[in-house]
Short mmCIF file of C-alpha atoms in Angstrom, two decimals:
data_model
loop_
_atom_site.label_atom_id
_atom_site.label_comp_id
_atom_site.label_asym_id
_atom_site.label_seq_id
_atom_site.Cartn_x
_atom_site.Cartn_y
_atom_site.Cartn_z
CA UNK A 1 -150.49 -150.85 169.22
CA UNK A 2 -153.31 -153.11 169.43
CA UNK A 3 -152.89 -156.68 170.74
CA UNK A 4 -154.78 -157.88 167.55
CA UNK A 5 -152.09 -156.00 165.13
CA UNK A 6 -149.37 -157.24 167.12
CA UNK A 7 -150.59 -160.53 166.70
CA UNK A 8 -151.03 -159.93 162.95
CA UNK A 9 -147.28 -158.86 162.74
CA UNK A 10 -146.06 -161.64 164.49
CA UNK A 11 -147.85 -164.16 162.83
CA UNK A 12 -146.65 -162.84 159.04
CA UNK A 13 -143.45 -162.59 160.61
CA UNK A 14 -143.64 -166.35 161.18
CA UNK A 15 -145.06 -167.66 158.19
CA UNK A 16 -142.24 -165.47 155.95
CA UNK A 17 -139.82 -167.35 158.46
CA UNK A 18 -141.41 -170.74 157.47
CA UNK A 19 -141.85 -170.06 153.58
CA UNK A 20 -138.37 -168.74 153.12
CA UNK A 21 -136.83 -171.76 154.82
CA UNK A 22 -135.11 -169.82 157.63
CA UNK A 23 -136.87 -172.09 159.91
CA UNK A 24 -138.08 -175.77 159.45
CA UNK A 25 -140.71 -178.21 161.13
CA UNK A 26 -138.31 -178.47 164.21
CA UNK A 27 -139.18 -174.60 164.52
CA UNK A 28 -142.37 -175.69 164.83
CA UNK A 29 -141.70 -178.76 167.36
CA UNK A 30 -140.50 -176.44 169.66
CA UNK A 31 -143.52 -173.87 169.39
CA UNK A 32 -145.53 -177.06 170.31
CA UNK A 33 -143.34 -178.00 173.09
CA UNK A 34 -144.06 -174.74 174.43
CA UNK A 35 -147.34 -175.27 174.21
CA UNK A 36 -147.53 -178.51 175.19
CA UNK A 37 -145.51 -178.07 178.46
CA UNK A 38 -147.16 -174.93 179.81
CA UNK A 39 -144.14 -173.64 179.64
CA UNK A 40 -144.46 -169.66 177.68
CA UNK A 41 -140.68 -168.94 178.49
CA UNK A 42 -139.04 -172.13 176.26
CA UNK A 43 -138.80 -170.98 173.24
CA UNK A 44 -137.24 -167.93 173.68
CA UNK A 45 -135.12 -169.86 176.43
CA UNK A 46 -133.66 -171.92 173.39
CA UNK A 47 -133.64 -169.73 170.71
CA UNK A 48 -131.75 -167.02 172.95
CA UNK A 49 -129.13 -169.92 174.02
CA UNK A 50 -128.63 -170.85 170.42
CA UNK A 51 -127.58 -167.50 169.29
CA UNK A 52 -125.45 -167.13 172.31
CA UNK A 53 -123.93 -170.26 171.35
CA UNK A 54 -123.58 -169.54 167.48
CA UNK A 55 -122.50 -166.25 168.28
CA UNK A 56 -119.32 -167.92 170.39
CA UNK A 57 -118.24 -170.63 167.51
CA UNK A 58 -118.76 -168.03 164.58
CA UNK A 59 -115.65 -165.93 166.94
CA UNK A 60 -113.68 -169.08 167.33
CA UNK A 61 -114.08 -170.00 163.22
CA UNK A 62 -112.70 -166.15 162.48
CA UNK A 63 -109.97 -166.95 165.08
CA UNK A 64 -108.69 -170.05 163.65
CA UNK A 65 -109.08 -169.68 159.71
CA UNK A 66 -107.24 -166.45 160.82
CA UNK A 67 -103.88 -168.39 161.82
CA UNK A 68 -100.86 -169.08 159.48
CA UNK A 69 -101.83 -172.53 159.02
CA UNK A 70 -105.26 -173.50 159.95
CA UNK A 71 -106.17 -176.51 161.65
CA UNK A 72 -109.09 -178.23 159.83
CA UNK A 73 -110.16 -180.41 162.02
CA UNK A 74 -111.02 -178.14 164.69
CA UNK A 75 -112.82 -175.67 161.97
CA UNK A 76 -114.75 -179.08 161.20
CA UNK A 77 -115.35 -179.87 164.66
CA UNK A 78 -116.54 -176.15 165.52
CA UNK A 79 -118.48 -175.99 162.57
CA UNK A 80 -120.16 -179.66 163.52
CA UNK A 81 -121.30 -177.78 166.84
CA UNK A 82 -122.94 -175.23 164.40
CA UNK A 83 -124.56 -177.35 162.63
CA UNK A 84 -126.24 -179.79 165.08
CA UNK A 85 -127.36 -176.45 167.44
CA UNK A 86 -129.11 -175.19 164.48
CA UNK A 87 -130.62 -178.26 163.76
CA UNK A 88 -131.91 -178.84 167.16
CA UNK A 89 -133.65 -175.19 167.12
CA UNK A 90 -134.99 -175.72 163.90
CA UNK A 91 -132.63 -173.11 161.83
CA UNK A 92 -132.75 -174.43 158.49
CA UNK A 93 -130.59 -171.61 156.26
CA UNK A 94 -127.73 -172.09 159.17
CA UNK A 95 -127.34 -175.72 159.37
CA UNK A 96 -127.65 -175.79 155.20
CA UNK A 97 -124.74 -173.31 154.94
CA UNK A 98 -122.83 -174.85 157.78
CA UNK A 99 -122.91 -178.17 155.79
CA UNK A 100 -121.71 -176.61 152.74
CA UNK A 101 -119.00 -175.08 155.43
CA UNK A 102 -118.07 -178.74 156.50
CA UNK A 103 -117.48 -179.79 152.67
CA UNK A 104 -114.70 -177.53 152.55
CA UNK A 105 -113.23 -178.39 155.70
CA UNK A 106 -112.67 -181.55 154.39
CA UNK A 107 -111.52 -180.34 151.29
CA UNK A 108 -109.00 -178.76 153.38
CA UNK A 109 -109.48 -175.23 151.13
CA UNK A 110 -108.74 -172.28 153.22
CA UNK A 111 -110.40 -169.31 151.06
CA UNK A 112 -113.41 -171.61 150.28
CA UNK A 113 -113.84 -171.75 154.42
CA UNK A 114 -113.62 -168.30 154.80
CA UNK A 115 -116.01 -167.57 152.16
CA UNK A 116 -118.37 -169.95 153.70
CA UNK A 117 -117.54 -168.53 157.05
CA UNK A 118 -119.24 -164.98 155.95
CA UNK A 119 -122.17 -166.69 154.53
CA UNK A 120 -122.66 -168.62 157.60
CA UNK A 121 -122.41 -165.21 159.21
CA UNK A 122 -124.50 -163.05 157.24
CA UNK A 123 -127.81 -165.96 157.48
CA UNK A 124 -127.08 -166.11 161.02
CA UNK A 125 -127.07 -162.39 161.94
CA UNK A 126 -130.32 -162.06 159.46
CA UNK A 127 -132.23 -165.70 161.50
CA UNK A 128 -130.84 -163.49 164.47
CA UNK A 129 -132.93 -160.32 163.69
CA UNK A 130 -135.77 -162.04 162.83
CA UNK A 131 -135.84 -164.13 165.98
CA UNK A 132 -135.24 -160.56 168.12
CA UNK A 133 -138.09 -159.39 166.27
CA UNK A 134 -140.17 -162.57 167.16
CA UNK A 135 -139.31 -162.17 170.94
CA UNK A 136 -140.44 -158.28 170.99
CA UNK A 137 -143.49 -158.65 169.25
CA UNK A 138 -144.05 -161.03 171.92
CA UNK A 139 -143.27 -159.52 174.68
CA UNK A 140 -145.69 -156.25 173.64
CA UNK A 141 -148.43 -159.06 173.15
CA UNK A 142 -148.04 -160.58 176.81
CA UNK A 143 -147.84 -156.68 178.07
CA UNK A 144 -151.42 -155.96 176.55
CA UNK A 145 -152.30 -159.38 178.47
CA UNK B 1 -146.36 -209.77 194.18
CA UNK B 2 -144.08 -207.09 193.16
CA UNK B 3 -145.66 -203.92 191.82
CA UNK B 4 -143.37 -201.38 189.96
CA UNK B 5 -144.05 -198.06 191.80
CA UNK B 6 -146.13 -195.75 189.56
CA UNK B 7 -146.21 -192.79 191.57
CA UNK B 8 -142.63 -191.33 191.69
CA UNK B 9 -141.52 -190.47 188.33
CA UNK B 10 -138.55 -192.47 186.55
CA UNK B 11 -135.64 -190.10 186.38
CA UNK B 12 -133.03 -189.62 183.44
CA UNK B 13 -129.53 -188.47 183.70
CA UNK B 14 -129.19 -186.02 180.16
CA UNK B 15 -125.53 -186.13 178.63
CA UNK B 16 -125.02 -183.23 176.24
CA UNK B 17 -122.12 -180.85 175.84
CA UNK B 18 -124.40 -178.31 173.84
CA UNK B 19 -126.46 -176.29 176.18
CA UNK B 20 -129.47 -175.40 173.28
CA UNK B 21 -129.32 -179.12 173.01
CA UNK B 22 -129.24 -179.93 176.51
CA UNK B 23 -132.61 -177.17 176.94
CA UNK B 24 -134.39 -179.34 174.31
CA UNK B 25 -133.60 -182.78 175.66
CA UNK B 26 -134.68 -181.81 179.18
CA UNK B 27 -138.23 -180.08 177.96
CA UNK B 28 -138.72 -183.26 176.20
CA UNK B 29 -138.22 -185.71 178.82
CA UNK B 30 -140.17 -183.17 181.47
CA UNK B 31 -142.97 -182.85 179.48
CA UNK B 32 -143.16 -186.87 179.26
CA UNK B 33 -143.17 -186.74 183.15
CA UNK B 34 -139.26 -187.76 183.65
CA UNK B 35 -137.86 -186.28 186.23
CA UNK B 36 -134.75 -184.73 184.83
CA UNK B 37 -130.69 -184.06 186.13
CA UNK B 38 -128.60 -182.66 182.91
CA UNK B 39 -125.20 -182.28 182.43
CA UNK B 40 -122.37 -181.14 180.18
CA UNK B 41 -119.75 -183.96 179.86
CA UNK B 42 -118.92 -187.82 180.32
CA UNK B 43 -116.71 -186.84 183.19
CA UNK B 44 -119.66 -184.96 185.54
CA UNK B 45 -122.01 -188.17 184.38
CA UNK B 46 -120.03 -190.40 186.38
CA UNK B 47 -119.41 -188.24 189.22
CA UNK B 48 -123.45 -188.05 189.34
CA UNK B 49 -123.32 -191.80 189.23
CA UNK B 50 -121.35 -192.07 192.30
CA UNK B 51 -117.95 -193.70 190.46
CA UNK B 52 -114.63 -192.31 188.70
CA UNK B 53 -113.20 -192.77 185.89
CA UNK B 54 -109.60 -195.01 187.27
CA UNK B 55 -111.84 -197.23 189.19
CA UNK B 56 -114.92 -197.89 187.87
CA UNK B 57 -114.69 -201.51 187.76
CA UNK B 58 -113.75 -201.71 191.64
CA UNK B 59 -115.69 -199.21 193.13
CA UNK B 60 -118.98 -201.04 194.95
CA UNK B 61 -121.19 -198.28 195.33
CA UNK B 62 -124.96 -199.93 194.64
CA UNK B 63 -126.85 -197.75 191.86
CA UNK B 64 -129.91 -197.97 194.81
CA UNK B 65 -127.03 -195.63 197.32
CA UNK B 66 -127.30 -193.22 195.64
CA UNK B 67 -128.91 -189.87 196.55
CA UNK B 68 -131.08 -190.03 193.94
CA UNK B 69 -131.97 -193.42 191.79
CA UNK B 70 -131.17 -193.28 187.86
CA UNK B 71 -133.74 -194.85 186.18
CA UNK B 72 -132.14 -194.35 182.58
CA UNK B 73 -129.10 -192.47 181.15
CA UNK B 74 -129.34 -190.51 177.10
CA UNK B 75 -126.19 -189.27 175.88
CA UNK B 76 -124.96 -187.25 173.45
CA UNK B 77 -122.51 -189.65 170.77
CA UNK B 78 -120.06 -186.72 169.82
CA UNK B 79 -118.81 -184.79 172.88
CA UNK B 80 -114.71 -183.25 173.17
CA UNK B 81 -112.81 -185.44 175.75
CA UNK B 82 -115.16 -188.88 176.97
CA UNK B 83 -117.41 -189.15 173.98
CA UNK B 84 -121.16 -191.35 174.21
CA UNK B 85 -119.42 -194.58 173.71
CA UNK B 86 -116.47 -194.17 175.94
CA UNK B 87 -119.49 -193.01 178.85
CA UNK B 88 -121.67 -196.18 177.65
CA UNK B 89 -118.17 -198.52 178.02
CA UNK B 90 -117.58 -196.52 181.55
CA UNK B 91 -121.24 -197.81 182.85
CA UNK B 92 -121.65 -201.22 181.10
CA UNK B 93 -117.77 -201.73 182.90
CA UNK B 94 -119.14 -200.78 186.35
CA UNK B 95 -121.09 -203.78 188.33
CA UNK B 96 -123.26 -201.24 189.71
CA UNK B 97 -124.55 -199.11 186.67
CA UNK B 98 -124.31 -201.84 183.70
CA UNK B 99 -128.23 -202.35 184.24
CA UNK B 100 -129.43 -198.80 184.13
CA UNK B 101 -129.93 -198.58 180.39
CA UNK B 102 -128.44 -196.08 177.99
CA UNK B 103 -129.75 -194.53 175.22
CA UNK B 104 -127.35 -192.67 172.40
CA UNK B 105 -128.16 -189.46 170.42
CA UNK B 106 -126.34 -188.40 167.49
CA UNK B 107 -126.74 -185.91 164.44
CA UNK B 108 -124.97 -187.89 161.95
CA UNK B 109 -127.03 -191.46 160.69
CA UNK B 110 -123.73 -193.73 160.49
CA UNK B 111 -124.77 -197.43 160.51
CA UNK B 112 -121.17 -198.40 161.75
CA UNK B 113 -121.27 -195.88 164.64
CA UNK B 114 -125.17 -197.38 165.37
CA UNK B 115 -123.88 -200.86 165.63
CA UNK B 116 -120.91 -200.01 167.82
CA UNK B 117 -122.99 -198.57 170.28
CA UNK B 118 -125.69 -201.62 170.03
CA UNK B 119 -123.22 -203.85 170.69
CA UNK B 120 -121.38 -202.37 173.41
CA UNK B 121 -125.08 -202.69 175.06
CA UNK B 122 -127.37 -199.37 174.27
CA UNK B 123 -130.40 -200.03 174.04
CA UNK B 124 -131.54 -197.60 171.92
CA UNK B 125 -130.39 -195.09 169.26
CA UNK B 126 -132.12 -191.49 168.65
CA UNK B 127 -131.39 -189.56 165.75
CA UNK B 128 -131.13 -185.72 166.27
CA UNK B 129 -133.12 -183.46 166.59
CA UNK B 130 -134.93 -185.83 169.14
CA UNK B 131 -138.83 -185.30 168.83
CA UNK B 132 -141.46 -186.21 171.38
CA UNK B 133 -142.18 -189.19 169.94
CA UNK B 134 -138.99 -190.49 170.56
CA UNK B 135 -139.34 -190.24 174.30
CA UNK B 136 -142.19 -193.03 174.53
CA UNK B 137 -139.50 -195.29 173.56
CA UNK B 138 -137.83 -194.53 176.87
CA UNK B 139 -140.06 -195.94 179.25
CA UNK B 140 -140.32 -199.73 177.62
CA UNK B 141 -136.55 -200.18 179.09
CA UNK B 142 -136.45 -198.58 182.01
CA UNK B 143 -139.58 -201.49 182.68
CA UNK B 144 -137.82 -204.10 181.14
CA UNK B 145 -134.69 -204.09 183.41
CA UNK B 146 -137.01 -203.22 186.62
CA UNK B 147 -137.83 -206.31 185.57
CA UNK B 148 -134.34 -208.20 185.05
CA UNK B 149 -133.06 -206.68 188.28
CA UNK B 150 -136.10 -208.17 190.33
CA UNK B 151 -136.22 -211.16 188.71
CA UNK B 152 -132.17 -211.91 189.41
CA UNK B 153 -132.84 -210.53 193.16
CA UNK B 154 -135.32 -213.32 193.09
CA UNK B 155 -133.04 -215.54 191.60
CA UNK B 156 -130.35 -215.06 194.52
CA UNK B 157 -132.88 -215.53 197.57
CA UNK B 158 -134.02 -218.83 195.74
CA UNK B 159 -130.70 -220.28 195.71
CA UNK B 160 -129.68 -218.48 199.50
CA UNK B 161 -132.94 -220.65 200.82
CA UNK B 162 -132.51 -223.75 198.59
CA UNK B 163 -128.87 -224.50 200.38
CA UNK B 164 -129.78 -223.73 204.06
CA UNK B 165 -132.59 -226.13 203.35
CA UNK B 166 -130.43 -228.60 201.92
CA UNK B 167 -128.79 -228.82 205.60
CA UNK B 168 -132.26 -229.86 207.45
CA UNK B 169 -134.04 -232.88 206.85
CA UNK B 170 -135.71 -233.45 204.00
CA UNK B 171 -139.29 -233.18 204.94
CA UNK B 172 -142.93 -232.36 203.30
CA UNK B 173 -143.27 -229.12 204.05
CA UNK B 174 -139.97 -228.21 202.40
CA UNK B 175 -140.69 -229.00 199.51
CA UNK B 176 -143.76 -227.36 199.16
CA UNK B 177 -142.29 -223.96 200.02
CA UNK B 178 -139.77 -224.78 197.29
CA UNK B 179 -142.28 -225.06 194.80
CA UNK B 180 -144.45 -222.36 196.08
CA UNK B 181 -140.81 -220.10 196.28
CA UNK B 182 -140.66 -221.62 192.53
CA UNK B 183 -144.34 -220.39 191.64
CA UNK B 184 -142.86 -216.79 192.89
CA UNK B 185 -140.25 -216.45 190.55
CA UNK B 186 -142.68 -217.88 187.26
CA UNK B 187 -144.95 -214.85 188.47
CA UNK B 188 -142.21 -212.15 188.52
CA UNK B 189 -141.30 -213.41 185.39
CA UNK B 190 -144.17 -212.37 183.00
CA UNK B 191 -143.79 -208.73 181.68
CA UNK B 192 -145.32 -206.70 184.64
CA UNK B 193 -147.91 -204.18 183.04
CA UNK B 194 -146.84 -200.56 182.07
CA UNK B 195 -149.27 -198.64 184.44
CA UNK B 196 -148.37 -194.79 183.06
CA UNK B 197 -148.90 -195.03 179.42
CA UNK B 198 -147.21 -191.60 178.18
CA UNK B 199 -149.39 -188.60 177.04
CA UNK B 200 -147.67 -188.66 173.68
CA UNK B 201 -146.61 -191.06 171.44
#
């Protein structure tokens, strides 16, 4: 395809990212960073590290709100992780749920957590696809370069 | 008359146990023309910084023996095992590192936690996410105790001459160099110009 369509497609991709709310401004800091720096590799540096990262404490949440008797305050502190990761990168859906997540930590309400465990989930593994979208669309772009 | 050196880059010591954290931090100070070292805990800060934990308080290594100066330490608050504030304590404890200044990031906007840190001597608290903005804030203290530090170097030869002089005679020409040594320290006192002004503010 065309580098011109590609283009196209990633830039609607972007904007739906920005007008649903999956990503915020600090999306957008980043992008400029990129810019700014020279440096064409940074984005997908972070946003690749990020969902390694996410991908390791969403494990560790199933694990523990798994046990007998769950231990709050490291589901709070995991979930803390969580949220300030996907603040830094800019994903707003994530660190929303994740502070809904943190409520019921608190609360100390085990069903509530795990509820809010597969929502934090399913908007990470839908930011995720988007994102590996971004990154290919990207990629075929710098190819036609 | 001293000059602060304005060709090698300052350099900042990054404190973050969150590696997508620790990528943004570093881009940020880079692309404000730090020279960066990052790493993942309190612990591996202070091994950096030459001292250990049980004897930071004895240990005499001189910030300036180091392989590589630290102009200016940023730390993460919230981190498992030596959190921000038990790494600021650590530094502000050690006769060799209390001048290097330390700034303190943190997600959460808690005025007690702000004040804490304040007090125990950082001089600065970022909110996360840290922006580019923030990093022009950086530069302002890494000047302002260049300054300090010269100023109480100064301060030391004075009073090293002053009492050898005291054993010779009093004479003419002594006290002229006094007040010329005096005229010195006045000079290295004013707030020596910032020569890089950052790209971004």
């Amino acid at each position: 395809m065309a580098a011109a369509a590609l283009r196209e497609q990633l830039n609607a991709l972007l904007s739906s990212m920005f007008a649903s709310g999956l990503v915020d401004d600090q999306f957008q800091q980043l992008q400029m960073l990129q810019e700014d720096g020279g440096t064409p590799g940074f984005v997908a540096e972070v946003v690749t590290l990020f969902c390694d990262d996410a991908d390791r404490i969403i494990s560790e949440l199933a694990a523990l709100l798994e046990q007998p008797i769950v231990d709050f305050d490291k589901v709070d502190a995991y979930v803390h992780q969580l949220k300030g990761s996907s603040a830094s990168v800019g994903a707003q859906k994530v660190k929303f749920t994740c502070m809904q997540f943190r409520q019921l930590c608190q609360d100390k309400n085990r069903d509530g957590c795990i509820m809010a465990l597969a929502v934090v989930r399913n908007e990470f593994y839908d930011l995720r696809n988007k994102f590996q979208t971004m990154l290919q669309l990207e990629q075929q772009i710098q190819a036609q370069q | 008359m001293a000059v602060v050196a304005s060709e090698t880059p300052f350099h900042v010591l990054a404190v973050d146990d969150s590696l997508p954290d620790r990528k943004l931090i570093e881009r940020l100070l880079k692309t404000s023309s730090f020279q960066v070292t990052t790493v993942d805990s309190g612990s591996k800060a202070l091994q950096f910084l030459g001292i250990h934990d049980d004897d930071a308080s004895t240990v005499s290594v001189h910030a300036h023996q180091l392989d590589v100066a630290v102009n200016l330490i940023i730390t993460d608050y919230c981190m498992p095992g030596m959190t921000g504030y038990d790494l600021l304590k650590k530094i502000k404890e050690s006769s060799s590192l209390r001048d290097i200044p330390v700034v303190i990031m943190s997600s959460e906007n808690i005025p007690s936690r702000i004040n804490r840190c304040l007090e125990e001597g950082a001089d600065e608290f970022f909110l996360k996410p840290v922006r580019l903005s923030d990093m022009s804030k950086l530069k302002p203290h890494i000047l302002k105790s260049r300054c300090r530090e010269h100023y109480q170097q100064e301060q030391q030869h004075q009073q090293s001459d002053s009492n050898s002089n005291d054993c010779s005679s009093p004479t003419n020409k002594s006290s002229s160099s006094d007040s010329s040594r005096k005229r010195k320290a006045e000079d290295n006192e004013e707030i020596l110009p910032q020569k890089n002004r950052p790209r971004h503010s």
